[in-house]
Short mmCIF file of C-alpha atoms in Angstrom, two decimals:
data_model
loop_
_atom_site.label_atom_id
_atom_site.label_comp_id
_atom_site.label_asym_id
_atom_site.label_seq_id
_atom_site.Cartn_x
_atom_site.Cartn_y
_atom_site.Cartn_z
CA UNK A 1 0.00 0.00 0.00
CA UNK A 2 1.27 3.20 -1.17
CA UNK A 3 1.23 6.12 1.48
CA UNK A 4 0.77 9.66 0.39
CA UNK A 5 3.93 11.54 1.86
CA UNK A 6 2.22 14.91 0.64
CA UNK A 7 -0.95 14.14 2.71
CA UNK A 8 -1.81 16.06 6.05
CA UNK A 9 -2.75 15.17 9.23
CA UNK A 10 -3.82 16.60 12.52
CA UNK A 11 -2.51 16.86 16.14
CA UNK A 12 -6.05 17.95 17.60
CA UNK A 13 -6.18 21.25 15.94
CA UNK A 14 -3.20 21.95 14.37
CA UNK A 15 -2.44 21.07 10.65
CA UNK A 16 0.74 19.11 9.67
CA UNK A 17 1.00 19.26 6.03
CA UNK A 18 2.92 16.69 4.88
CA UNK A 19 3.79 13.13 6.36
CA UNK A 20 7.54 13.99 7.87
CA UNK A 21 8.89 15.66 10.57
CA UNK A 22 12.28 16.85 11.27
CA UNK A 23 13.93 15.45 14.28
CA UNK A 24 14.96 17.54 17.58
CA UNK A 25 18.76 16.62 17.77
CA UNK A 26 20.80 18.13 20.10
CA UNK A 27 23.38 20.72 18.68
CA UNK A 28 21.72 20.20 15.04
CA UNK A 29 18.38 21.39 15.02
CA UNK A 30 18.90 25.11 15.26
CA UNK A 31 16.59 27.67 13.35
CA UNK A 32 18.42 27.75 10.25
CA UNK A 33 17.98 23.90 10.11
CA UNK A 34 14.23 23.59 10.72
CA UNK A 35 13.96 26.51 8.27
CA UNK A 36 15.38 24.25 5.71
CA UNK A 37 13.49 21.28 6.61
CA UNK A 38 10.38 23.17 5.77
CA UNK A 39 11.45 24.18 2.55
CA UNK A 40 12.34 20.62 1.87
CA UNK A 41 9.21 18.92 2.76
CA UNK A 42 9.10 18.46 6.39
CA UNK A 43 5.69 19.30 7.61
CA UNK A 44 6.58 19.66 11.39
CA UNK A 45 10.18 20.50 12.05
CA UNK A 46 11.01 20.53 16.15
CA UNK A 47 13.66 22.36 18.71
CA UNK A 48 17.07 20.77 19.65
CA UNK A 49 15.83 19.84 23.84
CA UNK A 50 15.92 22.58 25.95
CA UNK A 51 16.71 22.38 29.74
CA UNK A 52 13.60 23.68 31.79
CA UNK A 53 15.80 24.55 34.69
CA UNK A 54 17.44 26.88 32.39
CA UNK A 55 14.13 28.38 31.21
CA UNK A 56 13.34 28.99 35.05
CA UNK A 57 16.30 30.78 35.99
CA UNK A 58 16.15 33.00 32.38
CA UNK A 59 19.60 31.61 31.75
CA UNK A 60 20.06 33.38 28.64
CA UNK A 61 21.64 31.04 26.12
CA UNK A 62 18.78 29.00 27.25
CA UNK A 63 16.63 31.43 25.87
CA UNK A 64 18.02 31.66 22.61
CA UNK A 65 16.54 28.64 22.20
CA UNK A 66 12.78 30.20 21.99
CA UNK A 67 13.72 31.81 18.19
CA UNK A 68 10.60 31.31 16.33
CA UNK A 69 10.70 32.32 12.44
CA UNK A 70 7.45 33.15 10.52
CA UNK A 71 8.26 30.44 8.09
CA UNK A 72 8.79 27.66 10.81
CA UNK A 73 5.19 26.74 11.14
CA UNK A 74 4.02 24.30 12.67
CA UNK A 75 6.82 24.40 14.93
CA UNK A 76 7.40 22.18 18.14
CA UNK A 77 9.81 23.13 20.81
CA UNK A 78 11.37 20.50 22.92
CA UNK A 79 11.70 20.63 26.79
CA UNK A 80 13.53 17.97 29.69
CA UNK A 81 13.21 18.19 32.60
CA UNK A 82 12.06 15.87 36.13
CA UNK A 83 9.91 17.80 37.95
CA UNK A 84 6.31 18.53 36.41
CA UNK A 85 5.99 21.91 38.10
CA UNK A 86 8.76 23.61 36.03
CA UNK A 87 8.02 21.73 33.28
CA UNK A 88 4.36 23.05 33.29
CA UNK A 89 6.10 26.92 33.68
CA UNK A 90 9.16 25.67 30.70
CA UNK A 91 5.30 24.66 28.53
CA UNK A 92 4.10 28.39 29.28
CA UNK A 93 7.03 29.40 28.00
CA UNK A 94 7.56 27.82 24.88
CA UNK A 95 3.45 28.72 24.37
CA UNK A 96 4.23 32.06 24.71
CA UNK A 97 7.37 32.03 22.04
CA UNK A 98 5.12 31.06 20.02
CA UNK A 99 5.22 27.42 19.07
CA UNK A 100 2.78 25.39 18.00
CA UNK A 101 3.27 22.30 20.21
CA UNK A 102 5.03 21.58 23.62
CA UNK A 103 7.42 18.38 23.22
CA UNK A 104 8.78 16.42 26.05
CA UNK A 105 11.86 14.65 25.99
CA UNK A 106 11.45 10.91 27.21
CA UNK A 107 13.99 9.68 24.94
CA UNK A 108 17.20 11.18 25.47
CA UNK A 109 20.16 8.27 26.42
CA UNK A 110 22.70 10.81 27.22
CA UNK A 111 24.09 10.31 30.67
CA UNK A 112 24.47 14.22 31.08
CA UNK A 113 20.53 14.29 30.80
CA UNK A 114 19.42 10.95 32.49
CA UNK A 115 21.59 11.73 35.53
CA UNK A 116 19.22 14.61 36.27
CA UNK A 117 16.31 12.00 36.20
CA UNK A 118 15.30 13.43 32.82
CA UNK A 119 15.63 12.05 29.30
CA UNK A 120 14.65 8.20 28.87
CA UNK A 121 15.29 7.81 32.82
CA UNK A 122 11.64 8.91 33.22
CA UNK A 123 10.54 5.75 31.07
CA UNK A 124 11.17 3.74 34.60
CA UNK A 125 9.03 6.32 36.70
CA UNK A 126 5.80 6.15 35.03
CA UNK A 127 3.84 7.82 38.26
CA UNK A 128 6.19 11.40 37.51
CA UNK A 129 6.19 11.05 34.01
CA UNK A 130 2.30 11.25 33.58
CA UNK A 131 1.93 14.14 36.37
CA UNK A 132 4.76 15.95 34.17
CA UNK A 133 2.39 15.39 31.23
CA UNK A 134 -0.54 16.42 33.30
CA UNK A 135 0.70 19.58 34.56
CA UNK A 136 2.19 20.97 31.73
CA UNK A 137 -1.14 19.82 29.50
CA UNK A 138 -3.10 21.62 31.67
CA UNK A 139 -0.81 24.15 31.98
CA UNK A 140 -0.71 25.48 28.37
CA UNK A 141 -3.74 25.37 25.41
CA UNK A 142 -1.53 24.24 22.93
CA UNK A 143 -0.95 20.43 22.41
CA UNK A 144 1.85 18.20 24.63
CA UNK A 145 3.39 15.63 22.11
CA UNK A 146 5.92 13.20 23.80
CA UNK A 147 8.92 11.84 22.47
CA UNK A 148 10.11 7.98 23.87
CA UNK A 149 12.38 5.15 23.60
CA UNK A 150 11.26 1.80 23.73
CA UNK A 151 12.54 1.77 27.24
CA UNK A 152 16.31 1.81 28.85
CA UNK A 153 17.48 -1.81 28.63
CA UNK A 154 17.31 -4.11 25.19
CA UNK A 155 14.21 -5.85 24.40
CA UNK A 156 11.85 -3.46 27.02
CA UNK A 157 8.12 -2.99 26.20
CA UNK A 158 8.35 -0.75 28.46
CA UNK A 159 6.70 1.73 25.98
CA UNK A 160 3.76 -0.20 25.92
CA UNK A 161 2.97 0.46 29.05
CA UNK A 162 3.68 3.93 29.62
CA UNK A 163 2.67 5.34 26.51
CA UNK A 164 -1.27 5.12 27.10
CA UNK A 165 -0.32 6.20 30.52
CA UNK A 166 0.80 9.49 29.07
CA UNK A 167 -2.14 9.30 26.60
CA UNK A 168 -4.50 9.68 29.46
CA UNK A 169 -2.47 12.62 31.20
CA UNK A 170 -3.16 14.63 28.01
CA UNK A 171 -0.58 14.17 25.58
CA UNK A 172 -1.85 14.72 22.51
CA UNK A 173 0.71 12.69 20.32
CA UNK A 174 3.42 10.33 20.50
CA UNK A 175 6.92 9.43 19.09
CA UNK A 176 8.47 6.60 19.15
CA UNK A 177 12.02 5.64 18.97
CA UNK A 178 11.71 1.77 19.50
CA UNK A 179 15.53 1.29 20.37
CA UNK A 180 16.49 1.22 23.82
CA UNK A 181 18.50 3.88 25.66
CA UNK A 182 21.39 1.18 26.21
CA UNK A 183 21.43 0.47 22.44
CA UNK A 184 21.50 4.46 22.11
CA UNK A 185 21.87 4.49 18.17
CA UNK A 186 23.23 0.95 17.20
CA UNK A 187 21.32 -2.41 15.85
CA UNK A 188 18.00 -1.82 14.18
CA UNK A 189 14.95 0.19 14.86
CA UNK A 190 11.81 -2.57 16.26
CA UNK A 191 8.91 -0.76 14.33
CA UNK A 192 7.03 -3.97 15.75
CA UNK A 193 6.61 -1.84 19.02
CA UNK A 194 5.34 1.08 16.98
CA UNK A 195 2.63 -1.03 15.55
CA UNK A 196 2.14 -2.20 19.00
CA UNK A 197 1.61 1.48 20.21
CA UNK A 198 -0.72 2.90 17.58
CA UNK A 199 -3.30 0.16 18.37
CA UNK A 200 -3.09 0.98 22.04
CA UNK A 201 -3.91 4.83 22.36
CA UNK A 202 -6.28 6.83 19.94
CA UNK A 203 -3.48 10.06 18.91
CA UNK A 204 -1.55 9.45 16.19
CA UNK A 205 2.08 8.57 16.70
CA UNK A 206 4.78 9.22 14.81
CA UNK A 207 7.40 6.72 13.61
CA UNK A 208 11.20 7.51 14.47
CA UNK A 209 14.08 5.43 13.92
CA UNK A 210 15.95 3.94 10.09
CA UNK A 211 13.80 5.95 7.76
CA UNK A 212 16.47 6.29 5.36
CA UNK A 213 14.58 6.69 2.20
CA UNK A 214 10.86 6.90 0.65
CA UNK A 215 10.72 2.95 0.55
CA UNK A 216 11.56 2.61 4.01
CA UNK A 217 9.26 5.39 5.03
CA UNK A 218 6.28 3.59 2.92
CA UNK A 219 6.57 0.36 4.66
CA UNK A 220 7.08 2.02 8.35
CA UNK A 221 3.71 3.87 7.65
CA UNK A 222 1.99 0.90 6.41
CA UNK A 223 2.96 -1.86 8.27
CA UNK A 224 2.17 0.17 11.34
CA UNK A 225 -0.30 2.54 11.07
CA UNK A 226 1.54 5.49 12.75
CA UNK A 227 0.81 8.71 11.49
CA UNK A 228 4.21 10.00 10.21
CA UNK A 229 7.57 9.52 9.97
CA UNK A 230 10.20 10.99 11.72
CA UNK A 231 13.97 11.57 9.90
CA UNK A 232 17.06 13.18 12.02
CA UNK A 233 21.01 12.36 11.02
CA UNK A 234 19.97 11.23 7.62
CA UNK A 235 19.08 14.73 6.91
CA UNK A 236 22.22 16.23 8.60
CA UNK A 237 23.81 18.14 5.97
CA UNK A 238 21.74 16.23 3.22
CA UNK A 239 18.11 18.10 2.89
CA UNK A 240 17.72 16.28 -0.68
CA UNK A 241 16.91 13.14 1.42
CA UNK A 242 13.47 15.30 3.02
CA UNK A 243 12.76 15.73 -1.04
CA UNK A 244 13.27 12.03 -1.73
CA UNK A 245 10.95 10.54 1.17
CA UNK A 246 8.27 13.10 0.86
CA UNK A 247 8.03 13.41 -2.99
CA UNK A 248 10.62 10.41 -4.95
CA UNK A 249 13.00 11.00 -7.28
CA UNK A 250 16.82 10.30 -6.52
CA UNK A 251 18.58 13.08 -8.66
CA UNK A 252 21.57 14.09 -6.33
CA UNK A 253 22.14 17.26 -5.83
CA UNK A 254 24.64 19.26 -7.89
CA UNK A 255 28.22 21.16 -6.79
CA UNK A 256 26.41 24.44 -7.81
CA UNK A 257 23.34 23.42 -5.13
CA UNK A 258 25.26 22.07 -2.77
CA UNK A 259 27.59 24.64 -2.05
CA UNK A 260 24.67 26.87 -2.59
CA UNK A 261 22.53 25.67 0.23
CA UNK A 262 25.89 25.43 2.75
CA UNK A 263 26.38 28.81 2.03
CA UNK A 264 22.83 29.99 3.12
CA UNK A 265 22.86 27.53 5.77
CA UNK A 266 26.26 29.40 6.98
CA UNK A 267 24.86 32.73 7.07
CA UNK A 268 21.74 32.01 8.11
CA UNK A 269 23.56 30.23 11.53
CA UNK A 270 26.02 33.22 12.12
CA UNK A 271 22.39 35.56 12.20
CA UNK A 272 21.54 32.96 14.51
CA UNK A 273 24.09 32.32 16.68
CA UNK A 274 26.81 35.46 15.78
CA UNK A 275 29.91 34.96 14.15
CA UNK A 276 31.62 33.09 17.05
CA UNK A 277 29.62 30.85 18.17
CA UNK A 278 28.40 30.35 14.55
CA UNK A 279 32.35 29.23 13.25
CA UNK A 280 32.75 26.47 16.04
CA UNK A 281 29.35 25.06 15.70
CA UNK A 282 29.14 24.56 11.58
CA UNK A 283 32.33 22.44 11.81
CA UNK A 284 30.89 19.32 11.20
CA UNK A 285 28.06 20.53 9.02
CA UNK A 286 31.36 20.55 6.38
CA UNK A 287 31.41 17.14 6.36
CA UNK A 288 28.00 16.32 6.20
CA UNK A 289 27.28 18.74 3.03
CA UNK A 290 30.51 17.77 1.01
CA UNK A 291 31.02 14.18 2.17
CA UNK A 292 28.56 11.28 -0.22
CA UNK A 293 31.28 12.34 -2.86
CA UNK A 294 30.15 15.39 -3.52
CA UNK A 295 33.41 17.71 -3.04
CA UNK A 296 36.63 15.96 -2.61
CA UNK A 297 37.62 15.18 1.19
CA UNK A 298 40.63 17.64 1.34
CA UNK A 299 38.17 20.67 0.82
CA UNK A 300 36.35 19.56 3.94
CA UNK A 301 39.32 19.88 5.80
CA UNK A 302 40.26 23.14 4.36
CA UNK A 303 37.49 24.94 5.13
CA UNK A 304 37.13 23.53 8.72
CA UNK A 305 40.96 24.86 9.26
CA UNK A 306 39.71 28.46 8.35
CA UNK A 307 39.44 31.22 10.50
CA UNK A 308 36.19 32.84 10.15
CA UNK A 309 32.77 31.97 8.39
CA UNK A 310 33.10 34.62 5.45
CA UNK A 311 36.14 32.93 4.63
CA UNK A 312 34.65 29.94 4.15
CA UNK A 313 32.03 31.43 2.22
CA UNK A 314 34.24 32.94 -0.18
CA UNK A 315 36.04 29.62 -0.55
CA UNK A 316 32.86 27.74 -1.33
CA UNK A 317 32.20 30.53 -4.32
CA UNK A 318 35.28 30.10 -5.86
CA UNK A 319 35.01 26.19 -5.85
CA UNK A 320 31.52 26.31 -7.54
CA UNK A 321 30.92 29.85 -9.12
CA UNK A 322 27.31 29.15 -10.58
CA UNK A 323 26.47 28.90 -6.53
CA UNK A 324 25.86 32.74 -6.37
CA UNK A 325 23.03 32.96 -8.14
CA UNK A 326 21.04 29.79 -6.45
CA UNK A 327 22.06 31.88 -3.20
CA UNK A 328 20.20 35.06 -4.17
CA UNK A 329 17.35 33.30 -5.17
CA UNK A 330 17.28 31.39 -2.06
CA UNK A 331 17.65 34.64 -0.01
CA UNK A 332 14.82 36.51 -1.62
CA UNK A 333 12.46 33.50 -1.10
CA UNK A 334 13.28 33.87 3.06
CA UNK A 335 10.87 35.66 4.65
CA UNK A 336 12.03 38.70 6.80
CA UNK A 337 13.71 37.77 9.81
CA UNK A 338 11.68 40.90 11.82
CA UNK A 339 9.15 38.07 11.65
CA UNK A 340 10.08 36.54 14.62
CA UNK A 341 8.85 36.18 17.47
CA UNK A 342 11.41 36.85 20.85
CA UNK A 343 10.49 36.75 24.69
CA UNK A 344 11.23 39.60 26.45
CA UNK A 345 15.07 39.96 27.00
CA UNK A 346 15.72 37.60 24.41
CA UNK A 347 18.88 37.56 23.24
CA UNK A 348 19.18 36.84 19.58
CA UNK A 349 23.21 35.98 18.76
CA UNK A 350 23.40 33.41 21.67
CA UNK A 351 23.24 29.48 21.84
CA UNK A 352 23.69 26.90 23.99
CA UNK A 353 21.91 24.91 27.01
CA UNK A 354 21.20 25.93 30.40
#
């Protein structure tokens, strides 16, 4: 059975046009990603997880996290956190930034995160991790989606069981990452458990985990019934892939739009995050545009040994000249970053966690 990619669905009142949503990965998904997953097909594009004790305190690197751009829509922002009555303030919060959903991070394998009691530690401690749904559903009007793992150790079902639980406490959607938090990102993604899921509560859930390409992403939706798909490191420096699952068609990319897109990406991060934090951070976005054989490995290396971000700009122009003009149509297409909304106090060239 052949799924339509380009079809929309609902999270109780808000629209999600397509079938695919962008993953929240730490350290990736920053505006200027999630931007681009839009304009590659994603539907709902979401926040890299955002520490709720650094929302309480107004840390303000924290804040830079609650960016919204007009072109984002529909947006979720991730929170973590262990106790539900920050959480429920962290929800009012992100409502008030303007997102369109509140996600919670149930997932995260990290031992920075888990150690706090957050993350996929909260998978064991079903009693707080409904009352942190609870409060911060009732807490906000917009919708709570949750984001799990199939549980900490190998072969839990542990999902099973706590994922109606949340249902009930007012989450309004679920992912589901069916590895555990001990397998972090190795072996093989059980979409068994997804199948599992979606005939246990009655709001859609989204599939997360190996969708790799619009085959893959055909079977997870029909052997399962979940609602969408979720994609995060195979888009990392490759938005082509969003194209390919939502729409078909394998046509790689050329030098010209390649260089193109890292160039917007670039500038569109240093707006972001200013020009410091902006050269440290796109790094390893290098690799992951000009690896797959698209630029030869050397020039990766050269441009992560230079200085400053205009530099590498001006080297990515002179190794594919025809670049310029995809960039200025790009650019005029990008809505006017006055559009956004900011909390007061915001900062807006900061990043980090609190």
């Amino acid at each position: 059975m052949q799924v339509n990619l380009r079809e929309s669905w609902w999270i109780r009142e808000v629209e999600i046009p397509t079938r695919l949503v962008l993953a929240p990965m730490a350290g990736v998904s920053v505006q200027a990603f999630r931007r681009q997953g839009r304009r590659y097909g994603a539907g709902l594009v979401c926040s890299e997880m955002i520490s709720c004790a650094g929302l309480e305190h107004h840390n303000e690197r924290t804040l830079g996290y609650l960016r919204v751009g007009a072109d984002e829509h529909p947006l979720a922002i991730q929170v973590f956190g262990s106790e539900p009555s920050v959480m429920a303030e962290a929800a009012r919060m992100v409502e008030a930034a303007g997102a369109d959903l509140v996600d919670v991070n149930f997932g995260c394998p990290v031992r920075k995160v888990t150690k706090t009691g957050a993350g996929a530690t909260l998978l064991d401690e079903p009693d707080r991790a409904s009352r942190i749904v609870e409060s911060m559903a009732q807490a906000v009007s917009i919708p709570v989606s949750v984001k799990m793992r199939r549980g900490l150790e190998d072969r839990s079902l542990v999902c099973l069981e706590v994922g109606p639980r949340l249902v009930e406490a007012g989450a309004s959607t679920l992912g589901l990452h069916p590895r555990s938090a001990k397998q972090m990102y190795t072996g093989e993604a059980d979409h068994s458990l997804t199948a599992e899921l979606v005939s246990l509560v009655d709001v859609p859930v989204v599939a997360s985990g190996d969708i790799t390409s619009r085959a893959r992403a055909q079977t997870v939706l029909a052997t399962t019934g979940a609602a969408a798909v979720m994609v995060g490191r195979g888009a990392q420096g490759n938005p082509w892939a969003l194209r390919e699952i939502v729409d078909g068609g394998t046509e790689e990319p050329t030098r010209e739009e390649v260089a193109a897109e890292l160039i917007l990406f670039v500038r569109e991060t240093v707006r972001e995050l200013g020009s410091q934090r902006a050269s440290g951070f796109l790094k390893k976005f290098y690799g992951w545009y000009l690896g797959r054989g698209r630029f030869p490995r050397p020039f990766k290396q050269e441009l992560v040994q230079l200085a400053t971000t205009d530099e590498v700009v001006t080297r990515l122009y002179a190794a594919a000249p025809g670049a310029a003009e995809i960039v200025q149509r790009l650019e005029a297409e990008l809505p006017d970053p006055d559009g956004e909304i900011l909390l007061d106090r915001m900062p807006i060239s900061i990043y980090g966690g609190g």
